[in-house]
Amino acid sequence: MHTQITEYTSDRFSIPVAGRYADIVDAFEQAVPSLDADDLVRTVRKHSDWDTVETWTIRHAPHGFLRYWRNDPTALMAISGNTASCVSYLMGNHVVAERMFRRDPRVMGLAPLRVTISQRMGEPVLFTSDVPSASFASFGDDHITAVAHGLDRKLAELLVLLGIAVPEVLAAL
């Protein structure tokens, strides 16, 4: 057995967003609801089939994504004198992830997606994310890459919903 090394390049975009930082964070969190893991587990235990998981996800992720994790380091970083604001998220859709997982479980190192909303003092708010298809293409599986292109489109739709300009790297799809 040998170690496999895969070099790849990912495309990251940072888009300036008009508006107040707190309002943009709130709009994102409204559009991408937090995963209610307890409710999902109760539902799955009751029905115990993947169709139930899919139905639950469609009902709870109205724009295709759920928030799995949230980190706001702003207050901690302020202790050292930093004045920037930042919140980062892991967001995704476990039903979509499963379509890649069945091909190669290592995709879970990139799923869910990472998103950051940040602002330096006196500068615009930035929405930052990697382009899903650029990262997932590193697995060399056309099926995984095709699913990731669907994530690119879903991410572009979310940006439009939030009133954020879609970067060319997503708009070209």
PDB file of C-alpha atoms in Angstrom:
ATOM      1  CA  MET A   1       0.000   0.000   0.000  1.00  0.00           C
ATOM      2  CA  HIS A   2       1.334   3.444  -0.854  1.00  0.00           C
ATOM      3  CA  THR A   3       0.322   6.971  -0.023  1.00  0.00           C
ATOM      4  CA  GLN A   4      -1.698   8.684  -2.734  1.00  0.00           C
ATOM      5  CA  ILE A   5      -0.935  12.356  -3.248  1.00  0.00           C
ATOM      6  CA  THR A   6      -3.362  14.394  -5.357  1.00  0.00           C
ATOM      7  CA  GLU A   7      -2.354  17.915  -6.245  1.00  0.00           C
ATOM      8  CA  TYR A   8      -5.217  20.127  -7.292  1.00  0.00           C
ATOM      9  CA  THR A   9      -6.129  23.753  -7.668  1.00  0.00           C
ATOM     10  CA  SER A  10      -9.350  25.144  -6.322  1.00  0.00           C
ATOM     11  CA  ASP A  11     -10.993  28.384  -7.346  1.00  0.00           C
ATOM     12  CA  ARG A  12     -12.040  30.660  -4.481  1.00  0.00           C
ATOM     13  CA  PHE A  13     -14.155  33.746  -4.922  1.00  0.00           C
ATOM     14  CA  SER A  14     -14.734  36.700  -2.612  1.00  0.00           C
ATOM     15  CA  ILE A  15     -17.621  38.923  -3.646  1.00  0.00           C
ATOM     16  CA  PRO A  16     -18.214  42.385  -2.181  1.00  0.00           C
ATOM     17  CA  VAL A  17     -21.756  42.627  -0.850  1.00  0.00           C
ATOM     18  CA  ALA A  18     -23.673  45.858  -0.374  1.00  0.00           C
ATOM     19  CA  GLY A  19     -25.259  46.208   3.022  1.00  0.00           C
ATOM     20  CA  ARG A  20     -24.572  45.955   6.713  1.00  0.00           C
ATOM     21  CA  TYR A  21     -22.571  42.950   7.919  1.00  0.00           C
ATOM     22  CA  ALA A  22     -25.194  41.870  10.475  1.00  0.00           C
ATOM     23  CA  ASP A  23     -27.994  42.092   7.891  1.00  0.00           C
ATOM     24  CA  ILE A  24     -26.069  39.968   5.392  1.00  0.00           C
ATOM     25  CA  VAL A  25     -25.292  37.337   8.023  1.00  0.00           C
ATOM     26  CA  ASP A  26     -28.956  37.299   9.051  1.00  0.00           C
ATOM     27  CA  ALA A  27     -30.148  36.968   5.433  1.00  0.00           C
ATOM     28  CA  PHE A  28     -27.731  34.081   4.837  1.00  0.00           C
ATOM     29  CA  GLU A  29     -28.842  32.282   7.986  1.00  0.00           C
ATOM     30  CA  GLN A  30     -32.504  32.726   7.025  1.00  0.00           C
ATOM     31  CA  ALA A  31     -31.859  31.320   3.543  1.00  0.00           C
ATOM     32  CA  VAL A  32     -29.670  28.458   4.791  1.00  0.00           C
ATOM     33  CA  PRO A  33     -31.359  27.054   7.895  1.00  0.00           C
ATOM     34  CA  SER A  34     -29.442  25.239  10.583  1.00  0.00           C
ATOM     35  CA  LEU A  35     -29.663  21.456  10.475  1.00  0.00           C
ATOM     36  CA  ASP A  36     -32.035  20.197  13.139  1.00  0.00           C
ATOM     37  CA  ALA A  37     -30.147  16.939  13.673  1.00  0.00           C
ATOM     38  CA  ASP A  38     -32.476  15.767  16.448  1.00  0.00           C
ATOM     39  CA  ASP A  39     -35.504  16.115  14.190  1.00  0.00           C
ATOM     40  CA  LEU A  40     -33.740  14.355  11.329  1.00  0.00           C
ATOM     41  CA  VAL A  41     -32.671  11.471  13.598  1.00  0.00           C
ATOM     42  CA  ARG A  42     -36.218  11.117  15.022  1.00  0.00           C
ATOM     43  CA  THR A  43     -37.654  11.069  11.509  1.00  0.00           C
ATOM     44  CA  VAL A  44     -35.138   8.533  10.229  1.00  0.00           C
ATOM     45  CA  ARG A  45     -35.617   6.252  13.245  1.00  0.00           C
ATOM     46  CA  LYS A  46     -39.356   6.310  12.686  1.00  0.00           C
ATOM     47  CA  HIS A  47     -39.192   5.526   8.947  1.00  0.00           C
ATOM     48  CA  SER A  48     -35.639   4.197   8.416  1.00  0.00           C
ATOM     49  CA  ASP A  49     -35.329   4.697   4.660  1.00  0.00           C
ATOM     50  CA  TRP A  50     -33.455   7.069   2.341  1.00  0.00           C
ATOM     51  CA  ASP A  51     -36.647   8.391   0.707  1.00  0.00           C
ATOM     52  CA  THR A  52     -37.596   9.793   4.105  1.00  0.00           C
ATOM     53  CA  VAL A  53     -34.203  11.508   4.389  1.00  0.00           C
ATOM     54  CA  GLU A  54     -34.688  13.040   0.931  1.00  0.00           C
ATOM     55  CA  THR A  55     -38.215  14.244   1.750  1.00  0.00           C
ATOM     56  CA  TRP A  56     -37.087  15.683   5.092  1.00  0.00           C
ATOM     57  CA  THR A  57     -34.189  17.498   3.421  1.00  0.00           C
ATOM     58  CA  ILE A  58     -36.329  19.028   0.683  1.00  0.00           C
ATOM     59  CA  ARG A  59     -38.745  20.308   3.351  1.00  0.00           C
ATOM     60  CA  HIS A  60     -36.002  21.755   5.606  1.00  0.00           C
ATOM     61  CA  ALA A  61     -33.570  23.105   2.984  1.00  0.00           C
ATOM     62  CA  PRO A  62     -35.836  25.357   0.907  1.00  0.00           C
ATOM     63  CA  HIS A  63     -32.925  26.725  -1.137  1.00  0.00           C
ATOM     64  CA  GLY A  64     -30.980  23.489  -1.342  1.00  0.00           C
ATOM     65  CA  PHE A  65     -28.578  23.974   1.576  1.00  0.00           C
ATOM     66  CA  LEU A  66     -28.461  23.434   5.328  1.00  0.00           C
ATOM     67  CA  ARG A  67     -26.000  24.877   7.836  1.00  0.00           C
ATOM     68  CA  TYR A  68     -24.110  22.108   9.632  1.00  0.00           C
ATOM     69  CA  TRP A  69     -21.748  24.334  11.616  1.00  0.00           C
ATOM     70  CA  ARG A  70     -21.235  28.006  12.446  1.00  0.00           C
ATOM     71  CA  ASN A  71     -18.133  29.677  13.846  1.00  0.00           C
ATOM     72  CA  ASP A  72     -17.949  33.340  14.784  1.00  0.00           C
ATOM     73  CA  PRO A  73     -14.396  34.135  15.954  1.00  0.00           C
ATOM     74  CA  THR A  74     -14.995  37.914  15.995  1.00  0.00           C
ATOM     75  CA  ALA A  75     -15.120  38.404  19.796  1.00  0.00           C
ATOM     76  CA  LEU A  76     -12.147  36.121  20.415  1.00  0.00           C
ATOM     77  CA  MET A  77     -10.011  37.829  17.750  1.00  0.00           C
ATOM     78  CA  ALA A  78     -11.002  41.256  19.133  1.00  0.00           C
ATOM     79  CA  ILE A  79      -9.124  40.434  22.344  1.00  0.00           C
ATOM     80  CA  SER A  80      -5.869  40.803  20.401  1.00  0.00           C
ATOM     81  CA  GLY A  81      -7.001  44.105  18.904  1.00  0.00           C
ATOM     82  CA  ASN A  82      -8.491  42.871  15.633  1.00  0.00           C
ATOM     83  CA  THR A  83     -11.435  44.902  14.372  1.00  0.00           C
ATOM     84  CA  ALA A  84     -12.646  42.662  11.538  1.00  0.00           C
ATOM     85  CA  SER A  85     -15.884  40.706  11.730  1.00  0.00           C
ATOM     86  CA  CYS A  86     -16.148  37.169  10.406  1.00  0.00           C
ATOM     87  CA  VAL A  87     -18.445  34.190  10.550  1.00  0.00           C
ATOM     88  CA  SER A  88     -17.746  30.937   8.769  1.00  0.00           C
ATOM     89  CA  TYR A  89     -20.042  28.060   8.001  1.00  0.00           C
ATOM     90  CA  LEU A  90     -20.132  24.509   6.782  1.00  0.00           C
ATOM     91  CA  MET A  91     -23.168  24.275   4.545  1.00  0.00           C
ATOM     92  CA  GLY A  92     -24.381  21.604   2.220  1.00  0.00           C
ATOM     93  CA  ASN A  93     -26.960  19.010   1.434  1.00  0.00           C
ATOM     94  CA  HIS A  94     -26.454  15.431   2.625  1.00  0.00           C
ATOM     95  CA  VAL A  95     -28.675  14.067  -0.155  1.00  0.00           C
ATOM     96  CA  VAL A  96     -26.416  15.649  -2.778  1.00  0.00           C
ATOM     97  CA  ALA A  97     -23.304  14.570  -0.867  1.00  0.00           C
ATOM     98  CA  GLU A  98     -24.544  10.969  -0.886  1.00  0.00           C
ATOM     99  CA  ARG A  99     -24.569  10.978  -4.696  1.00  0.00           C
ATOM    100  CA  MET A 100     -20.821  11.652  -4.575  1.00  0.00           C
ATOM    101  CA  PHE A 101     -20.123   9.548  -1.462  1.00  0.00           C
ATOM    102  CA  ARG A 102     -21.376   6.388  -3.173  1.00  0.00           C
ATOM    103  CA  ARG A 103     -18.630   6.901  -5.782  1.00  0.00           C
ATOM    104  CA  ASP A 104     -15.851   7.840  -3.360  1.00  0.00           C
ATOM    105  CA  PRO A 105     -16.331   8.413   0.390  1.00  0.00           C
ATOM    106  CA  ARG A 106     -13.264  10.688   0.485  1.00  0.00           C
ATOM    107  CA  VAL A 107     -15.457  13.478  -0.917  1.00  0.00           C
ATOM    108  CA  MET A 108     -16.575  14.111   2.650  1.00  0.00           C
ATOM    109  CA  GLY A 109     -13.259  15.884   3.214  1.00  0.00           C
ATOM    110  CA  LEU A 110     -14.719  18.649   1.016  1.00  0.00           C
ATOM    111  CA  ALA A 111     -18.394  18.290   1.905  1.00  0.00           C
ATOM    112  CA  PRO A 112     -20.042  20.239   3.392  1.00  0.00           C
ATOM    113  CA  LEU A 113     -18.869  23.407   1.661  1.00  0.00           C
ATOM    114  CA  ARG A 114     -17.073  26.177   3.517  1.00  0.00           C
ATOM    115  CA  VAL A 115     -18.492  29.709   3.325  1.00  0.00           C
ATOM    116  CA  THR A 116     -17.266  32.860   5.033  1.00  0.00           C
ATOM    117  CA  ILE A 117     -18.900  36.245   5.491  1.00  0.00           C
ATOM    118  CA  SER A 118     -16.378  38.824   6.643  1.00  0.00           C
ATOM    119  CA  GLN A 119     -15.696  42.522   6.867  1.00  0.00           C
ATOM    120  CA  ARG A 120     -12.594  44.529   7.648  1.00  0.00           C
ATOM    121  CA  MET A 121     -13.169  47.911   9.281  1.00  0.00           C
ATOM    122  CA  GLY A 122     -14.104  50.481   6.623  1.00  0.00           C
ATOM    123  CA  GLU A 123     -14.268  47.904   3.807  1.00  0.00           C
ATOM    124  CA  PRO A 124     -17.204  46.136   2.163  1.00  0.00           C
ATOM    125  CA  VAL A 125     -18.620  42.868   3.424  1.00  0.00           C
ATOM    126  CA  LEU A 126     -17.195  39.878   1.531  1.00  0.00           C
ATOM    127  CA  PHE A 127     -18.902  36.575   0.781  1.00  0.00           C
ATOM    128  CA  THR A 128     -16.216  33.938   0.195  1.00  0.00           C
ATOM    129  CA  SER A 129     -16.405  30.328  -0.945  1.00  0.00           C
ATOM    130  CA  ASP A 130     -14.553  27.833  -3.068  1.00  0.00           C
ATOM    131  CA  VAL A 131     -16.135  26.759  -6.350  1.00  0.00           C
ATOM    132  CA  PRO A 132     -17.456  23.256  -5.585  1.00  0.00           C
ATOM    133  CA  SER A 133     -16.711  21.722  -8.988  1.00  0.00           C
ATOM    134  CA  ALA A 134     -13.111  22.958  -8.953  1.00  0.00           C
ATOM    135  CA  SER A 135     -12.438  21.120  -5.686  1.00  0.00           C
ATOM    136  CA  PHE A 136     -14.446  17.963  -6.319  1.00  0.00           C
ATOM    137  CA  ALA A 137     -12.911  17.512  -9.777  1.00  0.00           C
ATOM    138  CA  SER A 138      -9.729  16.473  -7.950  1.00  0.00           C
ATOM    139  CA  PHE A 139     -11.242  13.023  -7.443  1.00  0.00           C
ATOM    140  CA  GLY A 140     -11.013  12.348 -11.177  1.00  0.00           C
ATOM    141  CA  ASP A 141     -14.534  10.937 -11.375  1.00  0.00           C
ATOM    142  CA  ASP A 142     -16.835  12.472 -13.990  1.00  0.00           C
ATOM    143  CA  HIS A 143     -19.931  11.553 -11.964  1.00  0.00           C
ATOM    144  CA  ILE A 144     -18.631  13.379  -8.865  1.00  0.00           C
ATOM    145  CA  THR A 145     -17.663  16.386 -10.975  1.00  0.00           C
ATOM    146  CA  ALA A 146     -21.136  16.469 -12.579  1.00  0.00           C
ATOM    147  CA  VAL A 147     -22.802  16.442  -9.151  1.00  0.00           C
ATOM    148  CA  ALA A 148     -20.429  19.233  -8.062  1.00  0.00           C
ATOM    149  CA  HIS A 149     -21.438  21.324 -11.096  1.00  0.00           C
ATOM    150  CA  GLY A 150     -24.979  21.027  -9.755  1.00  0.00           C
ATOM    151  CA  LEU A 151     -23.680  22.443  -6.462  1.00  0.00           C
ATOM    152  CA  ASP A 152     -22.114  25.318  -8.425  1.00  0.00           C
ATOM    153  CA  ARG A 153     -25.542  26.108  -9.872  1.00  0.00           C
ATOM    154  CA  LYS A 154     -27.247  25.823  -6.463  1.00  0.00           C
ATOM    155  CA  LEU A 155     -24.634  28.159  -4.959  1.00  0.00           C
ATOM    156  CA  ALA A 156     -25.219  30.665  -7.787  1.00  0.00           C
ATOM    157  CA  GLU A 157     -28.983  30.482  -7.128  1.00  0.00           C
ATOM    158  CA  LEU A 158     -28.374  31.145  -3.430  1.00  0.00           C
ATOM    159  CA  LEU A 159     -26.250  34.192  -4.265  1.00  0.00           C
ATOM    160  CA  VAL A 160     -29.012  35.559  -6.515  1.00  0.00           C
ATOM    161  CA  LEU A 161     -31.551  34.993  -3.718  1.00  0.00           C
ATOM    162  CA  LEU A 162     -29.305  36.954  -1.346  1.00  0.00           C
ATOM    163  CA  GLY A 163     -28.851  39.788  -3.855  1.00  0.00           C
ATOM    164  CA  ILE A 164     -25.157  38.968  -4.277  1.00  0.00           C
ATOM    165  CA  ALA A 165     -23.525  39.183  -7.700  1.00  0.00           C
ATOM    166  CA  VAL A 166     -22.746  35.748  -9.131  1.00  0.00           C
ATOM    167  CA  PRO A 167     -19.032  35.520  -9.973  1.00  0.00           C
ATOM    168  CA  GLU A 168     -18.081  34.604 -13.534  1.00  0.00           C
ATOM    169  CA  VAL A 169     -16.657  31.296 -12.385  1.00  0.00           C
ATOM    170  CA  LEU A 170     -20.188  30.254 -11.326  1.00  0.00           C
ATOM    171  CA  ALA A 171     -22.139  32.224 -13.938  1.00  0.00           C
ATOM    172  CA  ALA A 172     -20.377  30.406 -16.773  1.00  0.00           C
ATOM    173  CA  LEU A 173     -22.082  27.130 -15.816  1.00  0.00           C
TER     174      LEU A 173
END
